[in-house]
Amino acid sequence: MTLDRLKLGIAASAFGDDFRSAAQRARTLGFDGLQFDAYSPSLNLPDLSGSGRREFLRLLSAQDRQLIGLRYDVGPRGFGPGADVDQALDRLARVMELAAALGCPLVCVEAGPLPAQRRTSEPKPTITSDQLGLLVLSKSPASDISPQEIPAPPIDPAVYSSTDSALAELGARADRYSVVVAFRSEMSSFAAIERALKSANCPWFGLDLDPADVLRDEWPMDEIFSRFGPLIRHVRGRDAAVGGDRRTKPMPIGSGNTDWGALLANLASADYHGWLTIDPIALNDRIAAAELGRKRLLEIVK
């Protein structure tokens, strides 16, 4: 992958709550664009007036930085039962309207828990003492009963219904504003995201690819790219170290277990031309981690 195919940005929240200085600091560090949280402790961007929006864009233009897009976290209950789905949809509609008005029609959404693909589980055949040959089994009543995989409890159909209905409505609003919505979910698998995208069947929907999520998933990187390649709308620049049970610990880019050479090669094969936004929020020294990540990525693409 060459530099003209890799656009490096940074999450504005890496600079804290002072959004006014974010563009200048991004320029100092060599990042071409910024991605902003739609709602933050210091500023709710959708609440900006017309003059406030113009001032926001002026701050970016003055530093010759681009606005990558906005991002929004639906919350720990996602779009499922028990969540305030109407509120989430209304807030997302406001975010999409703002993204369109600002000329950056990309909204990255942390979707919360998504229902997994329905699976059927077939019981394993019973293993008898004859099949075990010389191994002597106890002749207790349970002697000819083999342990079987206990299938995961079925997902309540209401979860599918609530999530799918919400995504269908969100898709209609994305079409209204002509805004791309890229999803990710730390609480769900890539299989669950794929199911949600197929169910919604919305041309404005895609994937917000997070390498840290790739490390946690059952699917290997090649499988993820084979299924999502053309649907990748944004890449989040994060890395992690993988421990037992696929648990991960945030690390600076290049210090974790992500194979960045393979990931960037896959992005090139998928003809990805979008942004890679470094997100050091989970790390202690955010600025140092962002600088290190940018340096290592540029070394790979040279």
PDB file of C-alpha atoms in Angstrom:
ATOM      1  CA  MET A   1       0.000   0.000   0.000  1.00  0.00           C
ATOM      2  CA  THR A   2       1.353   3.422  -0.943  1.00  0.00           C
ATOM      3  CA  LEU A   3       0.902   6.653   0.938  1.00  0.00           C
ATOM      4  CA  ASP A   4      -1.638   7.984  -1.537  1.00  0.00           C
ATOM      5  CA  ARG A   5      -3.887   5.079  -0.571  1.00  0.00           C
ATOM      6  CA  LEU A   6      -3.480   5.502   3.164  1.00  0.00           C
ATOM      7  CA  LYS A   7      -4.974   8.590   4.723  1.00  0.00           C
ATOM      8  CA  LEU A   8      -3.972   8.912   8.359  1.00  0.00           C
ATOM      9  CA  GLY A   9      -6.176  10.717  10.836  1.00  0.00           C
ATOM     10  CA  ILE A  10      -6.590  10.875  14.585  1.00  0.00           C
ATOM     11  CA  ALA A  11      -9.518  10.778  16.987  1.00  0.00           C
ATOM     12  CA  ALA A  12     -10.003  14.339  18.219  1.00  0.00           C
ATOM     13  CA  SER A  13     -10.720  13.058  21.734  1.00  0.00           C
ATOM     14  CA  ALA A  14      -7.038  12.084  21.970  1.00  0.00           C
ATOM     15  CA  PHE A  15      -6.407  15.781  22.642  1.00  0.00           C
ATOM     16  CA  GLY A  16      -8.884  15.982  25.496  1.00  0.00           C
ATOM     17  CA  ASP A  17     -11.949  18.197  25.658  1.00  0.00           C
ATOM     18  CA  ASP A  18     -10.528  21.298  23.967  1.00  0.00           C
ATOM     19  CA  PHE A  19     -11.880  20.782  20.468  1.00  0.00           C
ATOM     20  CA  ARG A  20     -10.768  24.267  19.413  1.00  0.00           C
ATOM     21  CA  SER A  21      -7.089  23.322  19.541  1.00  0.00           C
ATOM     22  CA  ALA A  22      -7.499  19.816  18.120  1.00  0.00           C
ATOM     23  CA  ALA A  23      -6.891  20.817  14.487  1.00  0.00           C
ATOM     24  CA  GLN A  24      -3.726  22.722  15.292  1.00  0.00           C
ATOM     25  CA  ARG A  25      -2.345  19.857  17.383  1.00  0.00           C
ATOM     26  CA  ALA A  26      -3.247  17.315  14.696  1.00  0.00           C
ATOM     27  CA  ARG A  27      -1.332  19.361  12.153  1.00  0.00           C
ATOM     28  CA  THR A  28       1.685  19.558  14.462  1.00  0.00           C
ATOM     29  CA  LEU A  29       1.719  15.765  14.750  1.00  0.00           C
ATOM     30  CA  GLY A  30       1.300  15.268  11.002  1.00  0.00           C
ATOM     31  CA  PHE A  31      -2.260  13.920  10.878  1.00  0.00           C
ATOM     32  CA  ASP A  32      -4.294  14.999   7.888  1.00  0.00           C
ATOM     33  CA  GLY A  33      -7.751  14.588   9.382  1.00  0.00           C
ATOM     34  CA  LEU A  34      -9.760  14.345  12.585  1.00  0.00           C
ATOM     35  CA  GLN A  35     -12.731  12.257  13.639  1.00  0.00           C
ATOM     36  CA  PHE A  36     -14.958  13.804  16.307  1.00  0.00           C
ATOM     37  CA  ASP A  37     -17.319  12.272  18.833  1.00  0.00           C
ATOM     38  CA  ALA A  38     -20.764  13.620  18.052  1.00  0.00           C
ATOM     39  CA  TYR A  39     -21.507  13.880  21.763  1.00  0.00           C
ATOM     40  CA  SER A  40     -18.801  14.610  24.329  1.00  0.00           C
ATOM     41  CA  PRO A  41     -18.564  16.090  27.839  1.00  0.00           C
ATOM     42  CA  SER A  42     -17.456  19.431  26.422  1.00  0.00           C
ATOM     43  CA  LEU A  43     -19.591  19.729  23.303  1.00  0.00           C
ATOM     44  CA  ASN A  44     -22.609  18.171  21.618  1.00  0.00           C
ATOM     45  CA  LEU A  45     -21.913  18.878  17.961  1.00  0.00           C
ATOM     46  CA  PRO A  46     -25.518  18.347  16.781  1.00  0.00           C
ATOM     47  CA  ASP A  47     -26.540  21.226  19.070  1.00  0.00           C
ATOM     48  CA  LEU A  48     -24.358  23.717  17.191  1.00  0.00           C
ATOM     49  CA  SER A  49     -26.183  26.567  15.536  1.00  0.00           C
ATOM     50  CA  GLY A  50     -25.580  27.482  11.921  1.00  0.00           C
ATOM     51  CA  SER A  51     -22.888  29.974  12.929  1.00  0.00           C
ATOM     52  CA  GLY A  52     -21.393  27.433  15.318  1.00  0.00           C
ATOM     53  CA  ARG A  53     -21.097  24.891  12.512  1.00  0.00           C
ATOM     54  CA  ARG A  54     -19.394  27.423  10.287  1.00  0.00           C
ATOM     55  CA  GLU A  55     -16.950  28.281  13.060  1.00  0.00           C
ATOM     56  CA  PHE A  56     -16.247  24.574  13.596  1.00  0.00           C
ATOM     57  CA  LEU A  57     -15.362  24.117   9.922  1.00  0.00           C
ATOM     58  CA  ARG A  58     -13.321  27.315   9.939  1.00  0.00           C
ATOM     59  CA  LEU A  59     -11.129  25.961  12.741  1.00  0.00           C
ATOM     60  CA  LEU A  60     -10.345  22.910  10.624  1.00  0.00           C
ATOM     61  CA  SER A  61      -9.826  24.899   7.441  1.00  0.00           C
ATOM     62  CA  ALA A  62      -7.460  27.317   9.150  1.00  0.00           C
ATOM     63  CA  GLN A  63      -5.126  24.391   9.872  1.00  0.00           C
ATOM     64  CA  ASP A  64      -5.762  22.726   6.493  1.00  0.00           C
ATOM     65  CA  ARG A  65      -7.118  19.593   8.228  1.00  0.00           C
ATOM     66  CA  GLN A  66      -9.988  17.469   6.964  1.00  0.00           C
ATOM     67  CA  LEU A  67     -13.033  16.307   8.869  1.00  0.00           C
ATOM     68  CA  ILE A  68     -13.059  12.506   8.609  1.00  0.00           C
ATOM     69  CA  GLY A  69     -16.514  12.073  10.075  1.00  0.00           C
ATOM     70  CA  LEU A  70     -18.398  11.690  13.315  1.00  0.00           C
ATOM     71  CA  ARG A  71     -18.841   8.791  15.681  1.00  0.00           C
ATOM     72  CA  TYR A  72     -21.556   7.752  18.070  1.00  0.00           C
ATOM     73  CA  ASP A  73     -21.913   5.058  20.737  1.00  0.00           C
ATOM     74  CA  VAL A  74     -25.400   3.566  20.961  1.00  0.00           C
ATOM     75  CA  GLY A  75     -24.807   2.263  24.495  1.00  0.00           C
ATOM     76  CA  PRO A  76     -24.440  -1.061  26.311  1.00  0.00           C
ATOM     77  CA  ARG A  77     -27.933  -2.281  25.359  1.00  0.00           C
ATOM     78  CA  GLY A  78     -27.577  -1.469  21.692  1.00  0.00           C
ATOM     79  CA  PHE A  79     -30.861  -1.631  19.793  1.00  0.00           C
ATOM     80  CA  GLY A  80     -32.222  -4.593  21.732  1.00  0.00           C
ATOM     81  CA  PRO A  81     -35.113  -4.904  24.185  1.00  0.00           C
ATOM     82  CA  GLY A  82     -34.698  -2.635  27.180  1.00  0.00           C
ATOM     83  CA  ALA A  83     -32.858   0.028  25.209  1.00  0.00           C
ATOM     84  CA  ASP A  84     -34.406   3.379  24.387  1.00  0.00           C
ATOM     85  CA  VAL A  85     -34.313   2.643  20.662  1.00  0.00           C
ATOM     86  CA  ASP A  86     -36.352   5.684  19.679  1.00  0.00           C
ATOM     87  CA  GLN A  87     -33.934   7.988  21.456  1.00  0.00           C
ATOM     88  CA  ALA A  88     -30.939   6.278  19.862  1.00  0.00           C
ATOM     89  CA  LEU A  89     -32.470   6.604  16.400  1.00  0.00           C
ATOM     90  CA  ASP A  90     -33.372  10.237  16.956  1.00  0.00           C
ATOM     91  CA  ARG A  91     -29.873  11.070  18.172  1.00  0.00           C
ATOM     92  CA  LEU A  92     -28.326   9.193  15.252  1.00  0.00           C
ATOM     93  CA  ALA A  93     -30.596  11.031  12.829  1.00  0.00           C
ATOM     94  CA  ARG A  94     -29.298  14.317  14.234  1.00  0.00           C
ATOM     95  CA  VAL A  95     -25.718  13.087  13.867  1.00  0.00           C
ATOM     96  CA  MET A  96     -26.327  12.052  10.248  1.00  0.00           C
ATOM     97  CA  GLU A  97     -27.980  15.371   9.458  1.00  0.00           C
ATOM     98  CA  LEU A  98     -24.952  17.175  10.891  1.00  0.00           C
ATOM     99  CA  ALA A  99     -22.475  14.976   9.000  1.00  0.00           C
ATOM    100  CA  ALA A 100     -24.262  15.752   5.743  1.00  0.00           C
ATOM    101  CA  ALA A 101     -24.377  19.478   6.544  1.00  0.00           C
ATOM    102  CA  LEU A 102     -20.646  19.514   7.350  1.00  0.00           C
ATOM    103  CA  GLY A 103     -19.801  17.766   4.093  1.00  0.00           C
ATOM    104  CA  CYS A 104     -18.365  14.623   5.722  1.00  0.00           C
ATOM    105  CA  PRO A 105     -21.056  11.977   5.174  1.00  0.00           C
ATOM    106  CA  LEU A 106     -19.522   9.279   7.396  1.00  0.00           C
ATOM    107  CA  VAL A 107     -20.806   8.255  10.821  1.00  0.00           C
ATOM    108  CA  CYS A 108     -19.063   5.460  12.713  1.00  0.00           C
ATOM    109  CA  VAL A 109     -21.366   3.706  15.163  1.00  0.00           C
ATOM    110  CA  GLU A 110     -20.529   1.480  18.122  1.00  0.00           C
ATOM    111  CA  ALA A 111     -23.697  -0.606  17.914  1.00  0.00           C
ATOM    112  CA  GLY A 112     -23.527  -2.409  21.253  1.00  0.00           C
ATOM    113  CA  PRO A 113     -24.614  -6.070  21.458  1.00  0.00           C
ATOM    114  CA  LEU A 114     -25.920  -7.543  18.223  1.00  0.00           C
ATOM    115  CA  PRO A 115     -27.722 -10.890  17.971  1.00  0.00           C
ATOM    116  CA  ALA A 116     -25.587 -13.693  16.574  1.00  0.00           C
ATOM    117  CA  GLN A 117     -26.460 -15.882  13.638  1.00  0.00           C
ATOM    118  CA  ARG A 118     -29.000 -18.555  14.544  1.00  0.00           C
ATOM    119  CA  ARG A 119     -27.341 -21.955  14.853  1.00  0.00           C
ATOM    120  CA  THR A 120     -28.636 -25.470  15.181  1.00  0.00           C
ATOM    121  CA  SER A 121     -26.815 -27.975  17.359  1.00  0.00           C
ATOM    122  CA  GLU A 122     -26.956 -31.680  16.656  1.00  0.00           C
ATOM    123  CA  PRO A 123     -26.303 -34.017  19.599  1.00  0.00           C
ATOM    124  CA  LYS A 124     -23.264 -36.241  19.367  1.00  0.00           C
ATOM    125  CA  PRO A 125     -23.877 -40.004  19.120  1.00  0.00           C
ATOM    126  CA  THR A 126     -23.681 -41.977  22.341  1.00  0.00           C
ATOM    127  CA  ILE A 127     -20.369 -43.722  22.947  1.00  0.00           C
ATOM    128  CA  THR A 128     -20.873 -47.266  24.279  1.00  0.00           C
ATOM    129  CA  SER A 129     -18.447 -49.543  26.091  1.00  0.00           C
ATOM    130  CA  ASP A 130     -18.146 -51.728  22.973  1.00  0.00           C
ATOM    131  CA  GLN A 131     -16.979 -48.748  20.956  1.00  0.00           C
ATOM    132  CA  LEU A 132     -14.285 -48.018  23.495  1.00  0.00           C
ATOM    133  CA  GLY A 133     -12.725 -51.482  23.103  1.00  0.00           C
ATOM    134  CA  LEU A 134     -10.578 -52.539  26.002  1.00  0.00           C
ATOM    135  CA  LEU A 135     -11.350 -49.490  28.091  1.00  0.00           C
ATOM    136  CA  VAL A 136     -13.456 -50.684  31.019  1.00  0.00           C
ATOM    137  CA  LEU A 137     -16.272 -48.342  31.927  1.00  0.00           C
ATOM    138  CA  SER A 138     -18.257 -48.235  35.065  1.00  0.00           C
ATOM    139  CA  LYS A 139     -21.587 -50.072  34.762  1.00  0.00           C
ATOM    140  CA  SER A 140     -23.458 -47.352  36.539  1.00  0.00           C
ATOM    141  CA  PRO A 141     -26.681 -46.111  34.921  1.00  0.00           C
ATOM    142  CA  ALA A 142     -24.714 -43.261  33.371  1.00  0.00           C
ATOM    143  CA  SER A 143     -21.997 -45.498  31.925  1.00  0.00           C
ATOM    144  CA  ASP A 144     -23.281 -45.367  28.341  1.00  0.00           C
ATOM    145  CA  ILE A 145     -24.092 -41.659  28.307  1.00  0.00           C
ATOM    146  CA  SER A 146     -21.473 -39.499  26.651  1.00  0.00           C
ATOM    147  CA  PRO A 147     -21.012 -35.848  27.524  1.00  0.00           C
ATOM    148  CA  GLN A 148     -22.560 -33.711  24.810  1.00  0.00           C
ATOM    149  CA  GLU A 149     -22.002 -30.128  23.893  1.00  0.00           C
ATOM    150  CA  ILE A 150     -24.578 -28.015  25.610  1.00  0.00           C
ATOM    151  CA  PRO A 151     -25.892 -25.658  22.958  1.00  0.00           C
ATOM    152  CA  ALA A 152     -25.904 -21.994  23.762  1.00  0.00           C
ATOM    153  CA  PRO A 153     -29.298 -20.820  24.972  1.00  0.00           C
ATOM    154  CA  PRO A 154     -31.390 -19.562  22.054  1.00  0.00           C
ATOM    155  CA  ILE A 155     -31.585 -15.840  21.536  1.00  0.00           C
ATOM    156  CA  ASP A 156     -34.982 -14.363  22.279  1.00  0.00           C
ATOM    157  CA  PRO A 157     -36.685 -13.613  18.936  1.00  0.00           C
ATOM    158  CA  ALA A 158     -37.523 -10.188  20.362  1.00  0.00           C
ATOM    159  CA  VAL A 159     -33.815  -9.334  20.216  1.00  0.00           C
ATOM    160  CA  TYR A 160     -33.717 -10.035  16.488  1.00  0.00           C
ATOM    161  CA  SER A 161     -36.939  -8.146  15.917  1.00  0.00           C
ATOM    162  CA  SER A 162     -35.912  -5.064  17.894  1.00  0.00           C
ATOM    163  CA  THR A 163     -32.432  -4.833  16.358  1.00  0.00           C
ATOM    164  CA  ASP A 164     -33.513  -5.530  12.781  1.00  0.00           C
ATOM    165  CA  SER A 165     -36.388  -3.035  12.978  1.00  0.00           C
ATOM    166  CA  ALA A 166     -34.062  -0.351  14.348  1.00  0.00           C
ATOM    167  CA  LEU A 167     -31.484  -0.947  11.611  1.00  0.00           C
ATOM    168  CA  ALA A 168     -34.177  -0.839   8.929  1.00  0.00           C
ATOM    169  CA  GLU A 169     -35.329   2.551  10.239  1.00  0.00           C
ATOM    170  CA  LEU A 170     -31.725   3.744  10.510  1.00  0.00           C
ATOM    171  CA  GLY A 171     -31.126   2.683   6.925  1.00  0.00           C
ATOM    172  CA  ALA A 172     -34.078   4.760   5.744  1.00  0.00           C
ATOM    173  CA  ARG A 173     -32.657   7.795   7.518  1.00  0.00           C
ATOM    174  CA  ALA A 174     -29.165   7.163   6.107  1.00  0.00           C
ATOM    175  CA  ASP A 175     -30.722   7.137   2.653  1.00  0.00           C
ATOM    176  CA  ARG A 176     -32.555  10.363   3.414  1.00  0.00           C
ATOM    177  CA  TYR A 177     -29.317  12.149   4.344  1.00  0.00           C
ATOM    178  CA  SER A 178     -27.019  10.231   1.932  1.00  0.00           C
ATOM    179  CA  VAL A 179     -24.693   9.357   4.812  1.00  0.00           C
ATOM    180  CA  VAL A 180     -22.538   6.234   5.148  1.00  0.00           C
ATOM    181  CA  VAL A 181     -22.920   4.458   8.498  1.00  0.00           C
ATOM    182  CA  ALA A 182     -20.011   2.197   9.502  1.00  0.00           C
ATOM    183  CA  PHE A 183     -20.681  -0.236  12.346  1.00  0.00           C
ATOM    184  CA  ARG A 184     -18.482  -1.920  14.889  1.00  0.00           C
ATOM    185  CA  SER A 185     -19.236  -3.735  18.138  1.00  0.00           C
ATOM    186  CA  GLU A 186     -16.854  -4.637  20.934  1.00  0.00           C
ATOM    187  CA  MET A 187     -19.634  -6.770  22.426  1.00  0.00           C
ATOM    188  CA  SER A 188     -20.364  -8.846  19.317  1.00  0.00           C
ATOM    189  CA  SER A 189     -18.599 -11.010  16.763  1.00  0.00           C
ATOM    190  CA  PHE A 190     -17.989 -10.194  13.130  1.00  0.00           C
ATOM    191  CA  ALA A 191     -20.513 -12.928  12.354  1.00  0.00           C
ATOM    192  CA  ALA A 192     -23.146 -10.935  14.252  1.00  0.00           C
ATOM    193  CA  ILE A 193     -22.222  -7.745  12.394  1.00  0.00           C
ATOM    194  CA  GLU A 194     -22.451  -9.587   9.087  1.00  0.00           C
ATOM    195  CA  ARG A 195     -25.902 -10.909  10.003  1.00  0.00           C
ATOM    196  CA  ALA A 196     -27.068  -7.403  10.934  1.00  0.00           C
ATOM    197  CA  LEU A 197     -25.801  -5.872   7.680  1.00  0.00           C
ATOM    198  CA  LYS A 198     -27.396  -8.607   5.583  1.00  0.00           C
ATOM    199  CA  SER A 199     -30.680  -8.219   7.414  1.00  0.00           C
ATOM    200  CA  ALA A 200     -30.700  -4.447   6.926  1.00  0.00           C
ATOM    201  CA  ASN A 201     -29.645  -4.747   3.266  1.00  0.00           C
ATOM    202  CA  CYS A 202     -28.853  -1.033   3.145  1.00  0.00           C
ATOM    203  CA  PRO A 203     -26.320   0.265   0.591  1.00  0.00           C
ATOM    204  CA  TRP A 204     -25.320   3.030   3.011  1.00  0.00           C
ATOM    205  CA  PHE A 205     -24.196   0.575   5.699  1.00  0.00           C
ATOM    206  CA  GLY A 206     -20.710  -0.858   6.110  1.00  0.00           C
ATOM    207  CA  LEU A 207     -18.007  -1.866   8.574  1.00  0.00           C
ATOM    208  CA  ASP A 208     -15.861   0.233  10.879  1.00  0.00           C
ATOM    209  CA  LEU A 209     -12.892  -2.152  10.991  1.00  0.00           C
ATOM    210  CA  ASP A 210     -11.047  -2.278  14.312  1.00  0.00           C
ATOM    211  CA  PRO A 211      -7.901  -4.472  14.358  1.00  0.00           C
ATOM    212  CA  ALA A 212      -8.326  -4.965  18.107  1.00  0.00           C
ATOM    213  CA  ASP A 213     -11.722  -6.528  17.396  1.00  0.00           C
ATOM    214  CA  VAL A 214     -10.094  -8.763  14.773  1.00  0.00           C
ATOM    215  CA  LEU A 215      -7.745 -10.146  17.422  1.00  0.00           C
ATOM    216  CA  ARG A 216     -10.684 -11.067  19.658  1.00  0.00           C
ATOM    217  CA  ASP A 217     -12.780 -12.732  16.972  1.00  0.00           C
ATOM    218  CA  GLU A 218     -13.136 -16.394  16.035  1.00  0.00           C
ATOM    219  CA  TRP A 219     -12.746 -15.552  12.361  1.00  0.00           C
ATOM    220  CA  PRO A 220      -9.154 -15.071  11.153  1.00  0.00           C
ATOM    221  CA  MET A 221      -8.206 -11.865   9.376  1.00  0.00           C
ATOM    222  CA  ASP A 222      -8.455 -13.391   5.886  1.00  0.00           C
ATOM    223  CA  GLU A 223     -12.001 -14.601   6.590  1.00  0.00           C
ATOM    224  CA  ILE A 224     -13.053 -11.165   7.792  1.00  0.00           C
ATOM    225  CA  PHE A 225     -11.683  -9.495   4.672  1.00  0.00           C
ATOM    226  CA  SER A 226     -13.233 -12.093   2.377  1.00  0.00           C
ATOM    227  CA  ARG A 227     -16.647 -11.321   3.859  1.00  0.00           C
ATOM    228  CA  PHE A 228     -16.367  -7.571   4.458  1.00  0.00           C
ATOM    229  CA  GLY A 229     -13.728  -6.307   2.008  1.00  0.00           C
ATOM    230  CA  PRO A 230     -15.961  -4.080  -0.159  1.00  0.00           C
ATOM    231  CA  LEU A 231     -18.011  -3.067   2.900  1.00  0.00           C
ATOM    232  CA  ILE A 232     -15.129  -1.554   4.885  1.00  0.00           C
ATOM    233  CA  ARG A 233     -15.927   2.152   5.189  1.00  0.00           C
ATOM    234  CA  HIS A 234     -13.453   3.184   7.881  1.00  0.00           C
ATOM    235  CA  VAL A 235     -10.494   1.695   9.746  1.00  0.00           C
ATOM    236  CA  ARG A 236      -9.829   2.404  13.385  1.00  0.00           C
ATOM    237  CA  GLY A 237      -6.112   2.499  14.225  1.00  0.00           C
ATOM    238  CA  ARG A 238      -5.804   0.384  17.368  1.00  0.00           C
ATOM    239  CA  ASP A 239      -3.657  -2.540  18.484  1.00  0.00           C
ATOM    240  CA  ALA A 240      -3.755  -4.985  21.388  1.00  0.00           C
ATOM    241  CA  ALA A 241      -1.945  -7.855  23.025  1.00  0.00           C
ATOM    242  CA  VAL A 242      -3.933 -11.091  23.084  1.00  0.00           C
ATOM    243  CA  GLY A 243      -4.069 -13.266  26.192  1.00  0.00           C
ATOM    244  CA  GLY A 244      -6.065 -16.292  27.240  1.00  0.00           C
ATOM    245  CA  ASP A 245      -9.662 -16.673  26.045  1.00  0.00           C
ATOM    246  CA  ARG A 246      -8.917 -14.045  23.395  1.00  0.00           C
ATOM    247  CA  ARG A 247      -8.839 -11.319  26.008  1.00  0.00           C
ATOM    248  CA  THR A 248      -7.001  -8.244  24.826  1.00  0.00           C
ATOM    249  CA  LYS A 249      -5.015  -5.440  26.389  1.00  0.00           C
ATOM    250  CA  PRO A 250      -4.735  -2.124  24.497  1.00  0.00           C
ATOM    251  CA  MET A 251      -1.253  -1.453  23.127  1.00  0.00           C
ATOM    252  CA  PRO A 252       0.309   1.192  20.876  1.00  0.00           C
ATOM    253  CA  ILE A 253       0.250   0.338  17.198  1.00  0.00           C
ATOM    254  CA  GLY A 254       3.069  -2.062  16.410  1.00  0.00           C
ATOM    255  CA  SER A 255       3.459  -3.190  20.020  1.00  0.00           C
ATOM    256  CA  GLY A 256       0.529  -5.622  19.993  1.00  0.00           C
ATOM    257  CA  ASN A 257      -0.331  -8.767  18.075  1.00  0.00           C
ATOM    258  CA  THR A 258      -1.825  -7.170  14.958  1.00  0.00           C
ATOM    259  CA  ASP A 259       0.018  -8.093  11.765  1.00  0.00           C
ATOM    260  CA  TRP A 260      -0.071  -4.619  10.271  1.00  0.00           C
ATOM    261  CA  GLY A 261       1.714  -5.642   7.098  1.00  0.00           C
ATOM    262  CA  ALA A 262      -0.957  -8.250   6.405  1.00  0.00           C
ATOM    263  CA  LEU A 263      -3.777  -5.907   7.405  1.00  0.00           C
ATOM    264  CA  LEU A 264      -2.596  -3.097   5.121  1.00  0.00           C
ATOM    265  CA  ALA A 265      -2.031  -5.581   2.291  1.00  0.00           C
ATOM    266  CA  ASN A 266      -5.599  -6.823   2.718  1.00  0.00           C
ATOM    267  CA  LEU A 267      -6.890  -3.258   2.648  1.00  0.00           C
ATOM    268  CA  ALA A 268      -5.003  -2.664  -0.587  1.00  0.00           C
ATOM    269  CA  SER A 269      -6.446  -5.859  -2.081  1.00  0.00           C
ATOM    270  CA  ALA A 270      -9.917  -4.690  -1.053  1.00  0.00           C
ATOM    271  CA  ASP A 271      -9.223  -1.414  -2.895  1.00  0.00           C
ATOM    272  CA  TYR A 272      -9.789   0.566   0.290  1.00  0.00           C
ATOM    273  CA  HIS A 273      -9.236   4.302  -0.152  1.00  0.00           C
ATOM    274  CA  GLY A 274     -10.681   5.577   3.114  1.00  0.00           C
ATOM    275  CA  TRP A 275      -9.222   6.824   6.364  1.00  0.00           C
ATOM    276  CA  LEU A 276      -7.253   5.005   9.019  1.00  0.00           C
ATOM    277  CA  THR A 277      -7.954   6.955  12.189  1.00  0.00           C
ATOM    278  CA  ILE A 278      -5.547   6.338  15.039  1.00  0.00           C
ATOM    279  CA  ASP A 279      -7.494   6.033  18.284  1.00  0.00           C
ATOM    280  CA  PRO A 280      -5.216   6.012  21.361  1.00  0.00           C
ATOM    281  CA  ILE A 281      -8.026   6.750  23.844  1.00  0.00           C
ATOM    282  CA  ALA A 282      -7.543   3.512  25.814  1.00  0.00           C
ATOM    283  CA  LEU A 283      -3.817   4.186  26.375  1.00  0.00           C
ATOM    284  CA  ASN A 284      -2.184   6.184  29.140  1.00  0.00           C
ATOM    285  CA  ASP A 285       0.024   8.482  27.036  1.00  0.00           C
ATOM    286  CA  ARG A 286      -2.292   9.164  24.138  1.00  0.00           C
ATOM    287  CA  ILE A 287      -0.154  11.637  22.237  1.00  0.00           C
ATOM    288  CA  ALA A 288       3.018   9.533  22.433  1.00  0.00           C
ATOM    289  CA  ALA A 289       1.042   6.459  21.326  1.00  0.00           C
ATOM    290  CA  ALA A 290      -0.462   8.379  18.387  1.00  0.00           C
ATOM    291  CA  GLU A 291       2.953   9.610  17.262  1.00  0.00           C
ATOM    292  CA  LEU A 292       4.430   6.122  17.551  1.00  0.00           C
ATOM    293  CA  GLY A 293       1.523   4.583  15.665  1.00  0.00           C
ATOM    294  CA  ARG A 294       1.826   7.058  12.810  1.00  0.00           C
ATOM    295  CA  LYS A 295       5.563   6.477  12.562  1.00  0.00           C
ATOM    296  CA  ARG A 296       5.220   2.702  12.436  1.00  0.00           C
ATOM    297  CA  LEU A 297       2.429   2.741   9.867  1.00  0.00           C
ATOM    298  CA  LEU A 298       4.381   5.040   7.576  1.00  0.00           C
ATOM    299  CA  GLU A 299       7.410   2.769   7.863  1.00  0.00           C
ATOM    300  CA  ILE A 300       5.282  -0.164   6.657  1.00  0.00           C
ATOM    301  CA  VAL A 301       3.801   1.588   3.636  1.00  0.00           C
ATOM    302  CA  LYS A 302       7.077   3.034   2.338  1.00  0.00           C
TER     303      LYS A 302
END
